[in-house]
PDB file of C-alpha atoms in Angstrom:
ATOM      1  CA  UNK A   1       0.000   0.000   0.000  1.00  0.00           C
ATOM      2  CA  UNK A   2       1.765   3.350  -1.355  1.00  0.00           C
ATOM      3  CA  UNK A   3       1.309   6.479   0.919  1.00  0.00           C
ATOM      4  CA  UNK A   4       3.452   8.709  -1.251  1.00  0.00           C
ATOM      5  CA  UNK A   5       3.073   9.897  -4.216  1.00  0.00           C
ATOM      6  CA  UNK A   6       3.847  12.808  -6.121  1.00  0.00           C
ATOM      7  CA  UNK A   7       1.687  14.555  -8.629  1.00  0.00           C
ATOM      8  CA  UNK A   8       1.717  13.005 -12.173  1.00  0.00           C
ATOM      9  CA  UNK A   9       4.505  14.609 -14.728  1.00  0.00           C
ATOM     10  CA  UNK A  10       1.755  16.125 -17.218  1.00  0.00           C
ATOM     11  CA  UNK A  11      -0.514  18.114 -15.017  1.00  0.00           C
ATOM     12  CA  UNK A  12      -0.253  21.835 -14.408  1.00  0.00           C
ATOM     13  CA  UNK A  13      -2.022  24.384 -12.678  1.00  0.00           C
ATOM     14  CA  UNK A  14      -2.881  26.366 -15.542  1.00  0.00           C
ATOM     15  CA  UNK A  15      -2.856  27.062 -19.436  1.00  0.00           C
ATOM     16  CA  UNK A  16      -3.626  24.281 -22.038  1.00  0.00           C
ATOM     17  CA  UNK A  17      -0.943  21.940 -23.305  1.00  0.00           C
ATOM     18  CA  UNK A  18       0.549  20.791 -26.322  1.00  0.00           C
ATOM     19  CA  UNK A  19       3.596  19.093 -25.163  1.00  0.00           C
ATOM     20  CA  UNK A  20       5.275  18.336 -22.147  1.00  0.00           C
ATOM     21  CA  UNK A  21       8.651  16.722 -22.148  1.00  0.00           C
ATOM     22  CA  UNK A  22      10.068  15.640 -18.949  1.00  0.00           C
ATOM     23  CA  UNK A  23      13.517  14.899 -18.042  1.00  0.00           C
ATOM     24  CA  UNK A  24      14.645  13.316 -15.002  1.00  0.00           C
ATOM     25  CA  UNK A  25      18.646  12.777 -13.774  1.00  0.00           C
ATOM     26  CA  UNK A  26      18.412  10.372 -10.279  1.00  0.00           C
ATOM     27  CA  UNK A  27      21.196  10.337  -8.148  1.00  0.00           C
ATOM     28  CA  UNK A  28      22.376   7.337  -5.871  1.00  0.00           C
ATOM     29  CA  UNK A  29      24.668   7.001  -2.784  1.00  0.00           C
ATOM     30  CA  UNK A  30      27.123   5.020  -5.049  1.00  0.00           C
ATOM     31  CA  UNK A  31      27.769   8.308  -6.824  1.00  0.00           C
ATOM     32  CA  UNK A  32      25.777   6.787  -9.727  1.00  0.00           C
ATOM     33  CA  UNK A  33      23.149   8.656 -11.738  1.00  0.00           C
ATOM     34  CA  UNK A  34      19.937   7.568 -13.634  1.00  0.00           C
ATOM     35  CA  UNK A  35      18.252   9.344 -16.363  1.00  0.00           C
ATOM     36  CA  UNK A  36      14.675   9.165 -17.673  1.00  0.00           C
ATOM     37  CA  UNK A  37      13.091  10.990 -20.531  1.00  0.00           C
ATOM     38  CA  UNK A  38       8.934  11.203 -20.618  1.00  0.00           C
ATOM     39  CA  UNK A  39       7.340  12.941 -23.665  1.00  0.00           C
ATOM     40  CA  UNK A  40       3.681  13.970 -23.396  1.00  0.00           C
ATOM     41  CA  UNK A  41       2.015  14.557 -26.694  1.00  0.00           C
ATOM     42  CA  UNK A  42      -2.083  16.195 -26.017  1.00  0.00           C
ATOM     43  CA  UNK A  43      -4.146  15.369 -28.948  1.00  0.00           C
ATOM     44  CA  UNK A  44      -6.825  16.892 -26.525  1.00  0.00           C
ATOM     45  CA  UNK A  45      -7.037  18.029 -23.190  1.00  0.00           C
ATOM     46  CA  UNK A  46      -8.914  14.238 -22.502  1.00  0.00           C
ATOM     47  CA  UNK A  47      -6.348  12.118 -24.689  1.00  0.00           C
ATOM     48  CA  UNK A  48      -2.151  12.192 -24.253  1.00  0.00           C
ATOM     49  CA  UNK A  49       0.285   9.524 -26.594  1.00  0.00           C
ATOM     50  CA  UNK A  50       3.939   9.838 -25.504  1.00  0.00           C
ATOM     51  CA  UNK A  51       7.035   8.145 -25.111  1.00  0.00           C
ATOM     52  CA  UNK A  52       9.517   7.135 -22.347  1.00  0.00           C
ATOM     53  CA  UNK A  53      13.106   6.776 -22.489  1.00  0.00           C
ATOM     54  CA  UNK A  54      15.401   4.981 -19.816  1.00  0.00           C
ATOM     55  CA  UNK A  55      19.180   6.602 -20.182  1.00  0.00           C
ATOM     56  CA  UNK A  56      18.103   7.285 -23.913  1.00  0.00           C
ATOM     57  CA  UNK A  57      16.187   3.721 -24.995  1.00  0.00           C
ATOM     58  CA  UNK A  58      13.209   4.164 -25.576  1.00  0.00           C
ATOM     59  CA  UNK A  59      11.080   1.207 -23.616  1.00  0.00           C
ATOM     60  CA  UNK A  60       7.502   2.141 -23.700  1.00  0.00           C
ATOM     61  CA  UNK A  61       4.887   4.015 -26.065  1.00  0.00           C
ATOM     62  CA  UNK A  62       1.861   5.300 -23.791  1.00  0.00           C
ATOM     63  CA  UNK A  63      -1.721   6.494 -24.355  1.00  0.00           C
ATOM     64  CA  UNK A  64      -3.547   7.933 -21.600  1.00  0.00           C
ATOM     65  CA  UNK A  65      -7.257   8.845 -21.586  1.00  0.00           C
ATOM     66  CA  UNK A  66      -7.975  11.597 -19.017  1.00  0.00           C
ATOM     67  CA  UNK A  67     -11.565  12.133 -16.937  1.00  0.00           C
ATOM     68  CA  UNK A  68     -12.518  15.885 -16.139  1.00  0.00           C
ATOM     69  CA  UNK A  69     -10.043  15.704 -13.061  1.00  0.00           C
ATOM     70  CA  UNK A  70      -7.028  15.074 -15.250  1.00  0.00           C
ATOM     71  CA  UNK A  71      -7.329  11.469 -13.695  1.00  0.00           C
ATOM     72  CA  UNK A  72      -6.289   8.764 -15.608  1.00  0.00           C
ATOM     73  CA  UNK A  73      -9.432   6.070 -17.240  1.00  0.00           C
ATOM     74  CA  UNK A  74      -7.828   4.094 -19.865  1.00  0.00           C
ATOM     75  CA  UNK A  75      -4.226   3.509 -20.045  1.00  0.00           C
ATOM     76  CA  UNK A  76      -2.478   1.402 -22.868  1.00  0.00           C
ATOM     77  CA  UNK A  77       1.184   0.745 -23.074  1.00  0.00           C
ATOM     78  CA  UNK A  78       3.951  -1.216 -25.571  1.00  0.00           C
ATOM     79  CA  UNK A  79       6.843  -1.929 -23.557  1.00  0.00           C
ATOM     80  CA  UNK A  80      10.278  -3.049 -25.297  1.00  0.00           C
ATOM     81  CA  UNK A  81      10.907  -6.321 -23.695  1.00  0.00           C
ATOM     82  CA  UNK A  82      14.816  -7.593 -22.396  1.00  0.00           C
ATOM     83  CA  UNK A  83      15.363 -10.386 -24.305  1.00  0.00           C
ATOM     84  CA  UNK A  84      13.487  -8.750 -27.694  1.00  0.00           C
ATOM     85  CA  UNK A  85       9.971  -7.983 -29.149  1.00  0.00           C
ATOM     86  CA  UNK A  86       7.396  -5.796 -26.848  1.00  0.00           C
ATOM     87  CA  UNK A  87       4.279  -6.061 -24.920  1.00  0.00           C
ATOM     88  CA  UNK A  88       1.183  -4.711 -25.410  1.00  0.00           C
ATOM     89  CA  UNK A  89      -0.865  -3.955 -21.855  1.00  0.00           C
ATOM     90  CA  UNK A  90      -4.269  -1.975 -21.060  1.00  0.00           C
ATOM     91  CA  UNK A  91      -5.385  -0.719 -17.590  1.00  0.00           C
ATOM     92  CA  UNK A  92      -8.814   0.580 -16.538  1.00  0.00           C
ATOM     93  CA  UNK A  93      -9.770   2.707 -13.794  1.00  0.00           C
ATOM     94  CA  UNK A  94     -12.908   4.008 -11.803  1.00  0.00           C
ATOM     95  CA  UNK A  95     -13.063   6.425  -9.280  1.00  0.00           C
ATOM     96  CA  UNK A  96     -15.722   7.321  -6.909  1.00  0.00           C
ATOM     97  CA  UNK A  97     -15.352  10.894  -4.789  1.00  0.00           C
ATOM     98  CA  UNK A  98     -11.613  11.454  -6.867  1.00  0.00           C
ATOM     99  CA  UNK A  99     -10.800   7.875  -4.817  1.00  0.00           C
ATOM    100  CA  UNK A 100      -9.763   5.021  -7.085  1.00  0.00           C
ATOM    101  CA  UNK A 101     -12.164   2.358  -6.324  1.00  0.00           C
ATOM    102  CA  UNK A 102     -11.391  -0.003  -9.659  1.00  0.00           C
ATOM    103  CA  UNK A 103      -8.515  -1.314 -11.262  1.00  0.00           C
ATOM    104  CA  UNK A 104      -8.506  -3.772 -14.387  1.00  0.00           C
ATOM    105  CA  UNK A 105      -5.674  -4.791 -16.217  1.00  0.00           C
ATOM    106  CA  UNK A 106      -6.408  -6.583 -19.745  1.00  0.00           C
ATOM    107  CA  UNK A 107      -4.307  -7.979 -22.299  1.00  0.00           C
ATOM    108  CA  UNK A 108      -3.817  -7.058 -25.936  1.00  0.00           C
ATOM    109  CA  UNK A 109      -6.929  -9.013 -27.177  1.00  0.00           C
ATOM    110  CA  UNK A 110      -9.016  -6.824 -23.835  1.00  0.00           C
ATOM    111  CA  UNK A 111      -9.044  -9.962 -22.093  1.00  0.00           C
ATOM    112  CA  UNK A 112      -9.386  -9.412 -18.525  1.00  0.00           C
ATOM    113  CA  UNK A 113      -6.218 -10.426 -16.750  1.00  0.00           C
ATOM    114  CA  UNK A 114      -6.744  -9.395 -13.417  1.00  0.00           C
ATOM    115  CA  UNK A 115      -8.917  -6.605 -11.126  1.00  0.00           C
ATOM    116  CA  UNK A 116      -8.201  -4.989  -7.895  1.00  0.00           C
ATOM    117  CA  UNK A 117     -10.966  -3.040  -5.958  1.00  0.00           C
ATOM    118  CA  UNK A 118     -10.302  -0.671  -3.410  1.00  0.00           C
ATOM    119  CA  UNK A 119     -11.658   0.090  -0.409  1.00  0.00           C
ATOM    120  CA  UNK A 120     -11.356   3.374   1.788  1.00  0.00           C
ATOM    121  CA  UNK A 121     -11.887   4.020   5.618  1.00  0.00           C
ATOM    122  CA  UNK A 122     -14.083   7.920   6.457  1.00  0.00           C
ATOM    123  CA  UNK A 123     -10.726   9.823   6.333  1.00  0.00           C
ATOM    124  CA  UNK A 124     -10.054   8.129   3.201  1.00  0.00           C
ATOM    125  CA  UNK A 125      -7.289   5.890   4.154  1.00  0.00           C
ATOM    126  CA  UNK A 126      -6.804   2.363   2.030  1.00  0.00           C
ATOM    127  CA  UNK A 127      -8.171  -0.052   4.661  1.00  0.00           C
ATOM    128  CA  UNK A 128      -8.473  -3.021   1.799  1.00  0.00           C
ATOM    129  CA  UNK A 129      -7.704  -3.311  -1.854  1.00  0.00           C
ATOM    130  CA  UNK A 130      -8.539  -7.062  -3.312  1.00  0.00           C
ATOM    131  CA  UNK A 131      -7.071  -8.946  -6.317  1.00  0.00           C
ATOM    132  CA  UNK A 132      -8.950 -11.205  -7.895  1.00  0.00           C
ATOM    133  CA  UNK A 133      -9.484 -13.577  -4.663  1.00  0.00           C
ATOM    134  CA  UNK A 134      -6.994 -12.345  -2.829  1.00  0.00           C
ATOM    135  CA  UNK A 135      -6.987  -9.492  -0.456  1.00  0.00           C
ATOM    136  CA  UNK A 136      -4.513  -7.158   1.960  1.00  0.00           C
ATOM    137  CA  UNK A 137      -5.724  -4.679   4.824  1.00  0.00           C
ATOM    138  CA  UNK A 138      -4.353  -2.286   6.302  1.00  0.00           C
ATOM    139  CA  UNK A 139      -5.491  -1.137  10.870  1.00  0.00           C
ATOM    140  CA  UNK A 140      -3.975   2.249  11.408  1.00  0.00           C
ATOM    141  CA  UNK A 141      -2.408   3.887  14.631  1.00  0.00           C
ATOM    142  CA  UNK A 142      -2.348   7.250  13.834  1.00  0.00           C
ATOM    143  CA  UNK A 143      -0.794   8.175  17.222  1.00  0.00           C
ATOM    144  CA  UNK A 144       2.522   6.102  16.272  1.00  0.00           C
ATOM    145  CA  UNK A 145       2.762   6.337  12.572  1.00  0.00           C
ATOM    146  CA  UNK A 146       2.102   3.028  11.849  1.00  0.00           C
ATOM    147  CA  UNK A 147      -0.530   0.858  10.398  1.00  0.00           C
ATOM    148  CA  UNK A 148      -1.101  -3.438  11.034  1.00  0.00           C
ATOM    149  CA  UNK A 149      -0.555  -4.956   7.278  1.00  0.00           C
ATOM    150  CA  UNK A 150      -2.372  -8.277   6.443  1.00  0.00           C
ATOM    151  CA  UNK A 151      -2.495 -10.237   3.400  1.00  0.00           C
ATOM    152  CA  UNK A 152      -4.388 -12.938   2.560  1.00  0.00           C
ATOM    153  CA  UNK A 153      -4.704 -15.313  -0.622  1.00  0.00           C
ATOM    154  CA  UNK A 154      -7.201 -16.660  -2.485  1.00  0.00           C
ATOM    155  CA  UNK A 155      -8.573 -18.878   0.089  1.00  0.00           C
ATOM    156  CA  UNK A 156      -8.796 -16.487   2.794  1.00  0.00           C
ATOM    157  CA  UNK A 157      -5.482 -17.681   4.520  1.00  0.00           C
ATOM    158  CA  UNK A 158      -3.819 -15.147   6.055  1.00  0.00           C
ATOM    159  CA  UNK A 159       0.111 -15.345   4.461  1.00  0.00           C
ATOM    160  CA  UNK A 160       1.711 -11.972   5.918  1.00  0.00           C
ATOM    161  CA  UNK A 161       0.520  -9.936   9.115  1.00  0.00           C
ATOM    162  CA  UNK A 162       3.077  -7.310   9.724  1.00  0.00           C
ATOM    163  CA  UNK A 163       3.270  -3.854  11.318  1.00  0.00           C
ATOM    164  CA  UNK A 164       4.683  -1.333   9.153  1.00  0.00           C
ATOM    165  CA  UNK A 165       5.771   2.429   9.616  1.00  0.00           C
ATOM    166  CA  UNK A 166       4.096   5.252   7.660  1.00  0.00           C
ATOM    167  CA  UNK A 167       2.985   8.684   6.847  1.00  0.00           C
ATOM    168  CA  UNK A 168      -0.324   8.773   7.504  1.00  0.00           C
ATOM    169  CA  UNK A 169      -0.747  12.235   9.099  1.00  0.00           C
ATOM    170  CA  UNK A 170      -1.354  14.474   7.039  1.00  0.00           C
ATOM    171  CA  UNK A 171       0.162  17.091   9.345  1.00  0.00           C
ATOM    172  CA  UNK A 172       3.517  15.967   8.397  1.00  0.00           C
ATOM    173  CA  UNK A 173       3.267  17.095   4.917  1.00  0.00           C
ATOM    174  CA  UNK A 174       3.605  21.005   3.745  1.00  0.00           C
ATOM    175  CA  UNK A 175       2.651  22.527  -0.059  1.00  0.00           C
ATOM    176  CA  UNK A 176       3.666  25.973  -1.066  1.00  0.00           C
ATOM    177  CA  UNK A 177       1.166  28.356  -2.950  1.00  0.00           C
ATOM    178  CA  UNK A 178       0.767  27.113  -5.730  1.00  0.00           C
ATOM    179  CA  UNK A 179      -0.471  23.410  -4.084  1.00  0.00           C
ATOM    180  CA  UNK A 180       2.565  21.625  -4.784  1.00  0.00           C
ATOM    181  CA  UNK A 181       3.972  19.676  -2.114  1.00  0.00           C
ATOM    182  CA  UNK A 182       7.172  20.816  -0.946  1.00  0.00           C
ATOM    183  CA  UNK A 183       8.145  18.150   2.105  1.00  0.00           C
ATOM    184  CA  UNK A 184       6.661  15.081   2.700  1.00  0.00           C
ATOM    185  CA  UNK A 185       7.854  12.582   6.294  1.00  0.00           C
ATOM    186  CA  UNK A 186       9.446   9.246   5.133  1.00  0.00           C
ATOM    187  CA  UNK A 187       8.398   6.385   7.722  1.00  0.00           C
ATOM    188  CA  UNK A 188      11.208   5.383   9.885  1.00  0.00           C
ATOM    189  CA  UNK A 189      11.028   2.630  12.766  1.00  0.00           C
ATOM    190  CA  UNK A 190      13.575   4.731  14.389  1.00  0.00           C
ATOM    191  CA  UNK A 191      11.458   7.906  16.184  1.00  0.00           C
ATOM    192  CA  UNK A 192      15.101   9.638  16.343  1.00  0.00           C
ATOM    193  CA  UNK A 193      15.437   9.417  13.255  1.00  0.00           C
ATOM    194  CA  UNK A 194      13.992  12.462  11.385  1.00  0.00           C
ATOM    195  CA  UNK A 195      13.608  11.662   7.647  1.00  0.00           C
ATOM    196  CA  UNK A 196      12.005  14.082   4.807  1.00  0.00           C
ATOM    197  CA  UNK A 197      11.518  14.531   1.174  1.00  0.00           C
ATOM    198  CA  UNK A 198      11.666  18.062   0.749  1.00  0.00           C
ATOM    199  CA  UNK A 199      11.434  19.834  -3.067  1.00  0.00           C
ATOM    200  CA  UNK A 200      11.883  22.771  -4.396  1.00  0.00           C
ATOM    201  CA  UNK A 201      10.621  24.643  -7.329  1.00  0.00           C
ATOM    202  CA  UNK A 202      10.827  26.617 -10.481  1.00  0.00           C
ATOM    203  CA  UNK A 203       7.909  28.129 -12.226  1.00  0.00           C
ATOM    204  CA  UNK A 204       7.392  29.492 -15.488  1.00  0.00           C
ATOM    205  CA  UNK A 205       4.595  32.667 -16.051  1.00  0.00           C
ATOM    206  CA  UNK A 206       1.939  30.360 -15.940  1.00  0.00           C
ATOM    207  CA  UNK A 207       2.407  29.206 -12.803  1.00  0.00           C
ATOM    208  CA  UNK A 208       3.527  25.546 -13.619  1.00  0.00           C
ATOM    209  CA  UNK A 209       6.854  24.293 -12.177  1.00  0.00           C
ATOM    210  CA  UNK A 210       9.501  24.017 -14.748  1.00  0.00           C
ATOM    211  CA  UNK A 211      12.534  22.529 -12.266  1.00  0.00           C
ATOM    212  CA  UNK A 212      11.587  20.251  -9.090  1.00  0.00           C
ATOM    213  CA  UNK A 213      14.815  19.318  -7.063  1.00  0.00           C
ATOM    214  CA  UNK A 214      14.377  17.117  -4.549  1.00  0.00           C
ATOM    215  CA  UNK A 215      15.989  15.925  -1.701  1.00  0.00           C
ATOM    216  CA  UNK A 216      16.488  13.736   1.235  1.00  0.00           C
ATOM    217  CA  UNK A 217      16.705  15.150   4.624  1.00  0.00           C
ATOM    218  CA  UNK A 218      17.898  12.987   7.274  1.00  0.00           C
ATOM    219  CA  UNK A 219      18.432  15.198  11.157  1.00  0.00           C
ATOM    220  CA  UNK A 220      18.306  18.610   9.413  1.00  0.00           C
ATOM    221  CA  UNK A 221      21.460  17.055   6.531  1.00  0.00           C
ATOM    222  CA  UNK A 222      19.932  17.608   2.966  1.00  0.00           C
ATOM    223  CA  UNK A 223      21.095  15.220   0.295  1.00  0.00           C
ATOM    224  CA  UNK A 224      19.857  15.839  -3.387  1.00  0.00           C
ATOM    225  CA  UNK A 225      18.161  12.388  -4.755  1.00  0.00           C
ATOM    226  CA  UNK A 226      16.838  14.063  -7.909  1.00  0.00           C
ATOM    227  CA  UNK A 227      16.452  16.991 -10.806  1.00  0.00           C
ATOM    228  CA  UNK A 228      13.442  17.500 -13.242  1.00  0.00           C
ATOM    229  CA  UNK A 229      12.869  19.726 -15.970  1.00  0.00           C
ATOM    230  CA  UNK A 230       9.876  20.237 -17.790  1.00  0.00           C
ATOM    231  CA  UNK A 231       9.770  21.885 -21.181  1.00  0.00           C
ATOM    232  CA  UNK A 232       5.659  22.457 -21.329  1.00  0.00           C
ATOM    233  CA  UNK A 233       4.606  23.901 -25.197  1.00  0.00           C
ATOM    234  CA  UNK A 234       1.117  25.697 -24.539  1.00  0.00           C
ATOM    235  CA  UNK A 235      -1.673  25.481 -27.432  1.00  0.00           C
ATOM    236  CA  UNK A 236      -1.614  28.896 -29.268  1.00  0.00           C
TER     237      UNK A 236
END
């Protein structure tokens, strides 16, 4: 169950787009770097085809079909495969109160390979999200950070029960102005142990961020873990 997660690479806060094209330089403790290239073609504000490019391959072709909240409905994707050739996938998605409630995953011939269903508590946490048969929950403790994780198969054994540390307070995440989030708390099963994702931005006259740095901050010591760059083309 993901509790993080930044905003997707093609939305914006205003203006309507032609292109976006994304680039993305990762940095690692082993003094290693990773690039990534995403290109975001809008054939309309409800349809986007792109491309993206792992240290200058290109591995997957994308289509994305957007609802009215810029959410995603219908995704299809050809991804180059290791040993040669490439795969075709389709996802589908419903949503219920901007919640994703539906998940379907079909193969090239829209053959139905699997489904997952999710399920939120009032505050709309993820208490249970279900594939096919199978099934994990999540019991939260808001107090301490953490939340019981269970997992069971498809029938009804339970095969993991585990207590894991995570953000779920919302009070320990901060936007700026314009809504974009600007630190987030990493989980840690050490409570001396301070860590944050904290980013920083630059905006072009629209209002949409053109740079995101972001880093890792671990007791107040800031570590850089990553560098975007958007180059967004606006429809005349």
């Amino acid at each position: 169950m993901n509790y993080y997660q930044l905003d997707n690479l093609y939305e914006i806060h205003n203006g309507e787009i032609d292109q976006i094209v994304v680039t993305s330089k990762e940095f690692y403790s082993s003094g290693k770097s990773y690039k990534s290239k995403w290109i975001f073609n809008f054939l309309n504000p409800n349809l986007c085809k792109g491309e993206y490019y792992n240290n200058g391959d290109l591995q997957t072709y994308f289509t994305y079909t957007l609802n009215s909240n810029n959410q995603k409905v219908k995704i299809s994707t050809k991804e180059k495969l290791v040993f040669g050739g490439w795969q075709v996938e389709k996802k589908e998605f419903e949503y219920l109160n901007g919640r994703r409630i539906a998940e379907r995953h079909l193969n090239s011939q829209d053959q139905l390979i699997r489904e997952a269903k999710y399920i939120y508590d009032s505050s709309n946490y993820l208490i249970k999200l279900s594939i096919n048969e199978a099934y994990e929950t999540a019991k939260y403790d808001h107090s301490n950070q953490t939340y019981v994780y269970q997992v069971f198969d498809n029938s009804n054994s339970q095969i993991l029960n585990q207590i894991n540390f995570a953000n779920i307070s919302k009070r320990e995440n901060e936007k700026n102005e314009f809504g974009d989030l600007t630190k987030v708390k990493w989980p840690t099963s050490d409570p001396k142990k301070n860590v944050f994702h904290t980013l920083e931005y630059k905006y072009d006259q629209n209002g949409n961020w053109i740079i995101r740095k972001r880093y890792i901050e671990i007791n107040g010591s800031k570590t850089i873990k990553s560098k975007m760059k958007r180059k967004i083309k606006y429809k005349n």
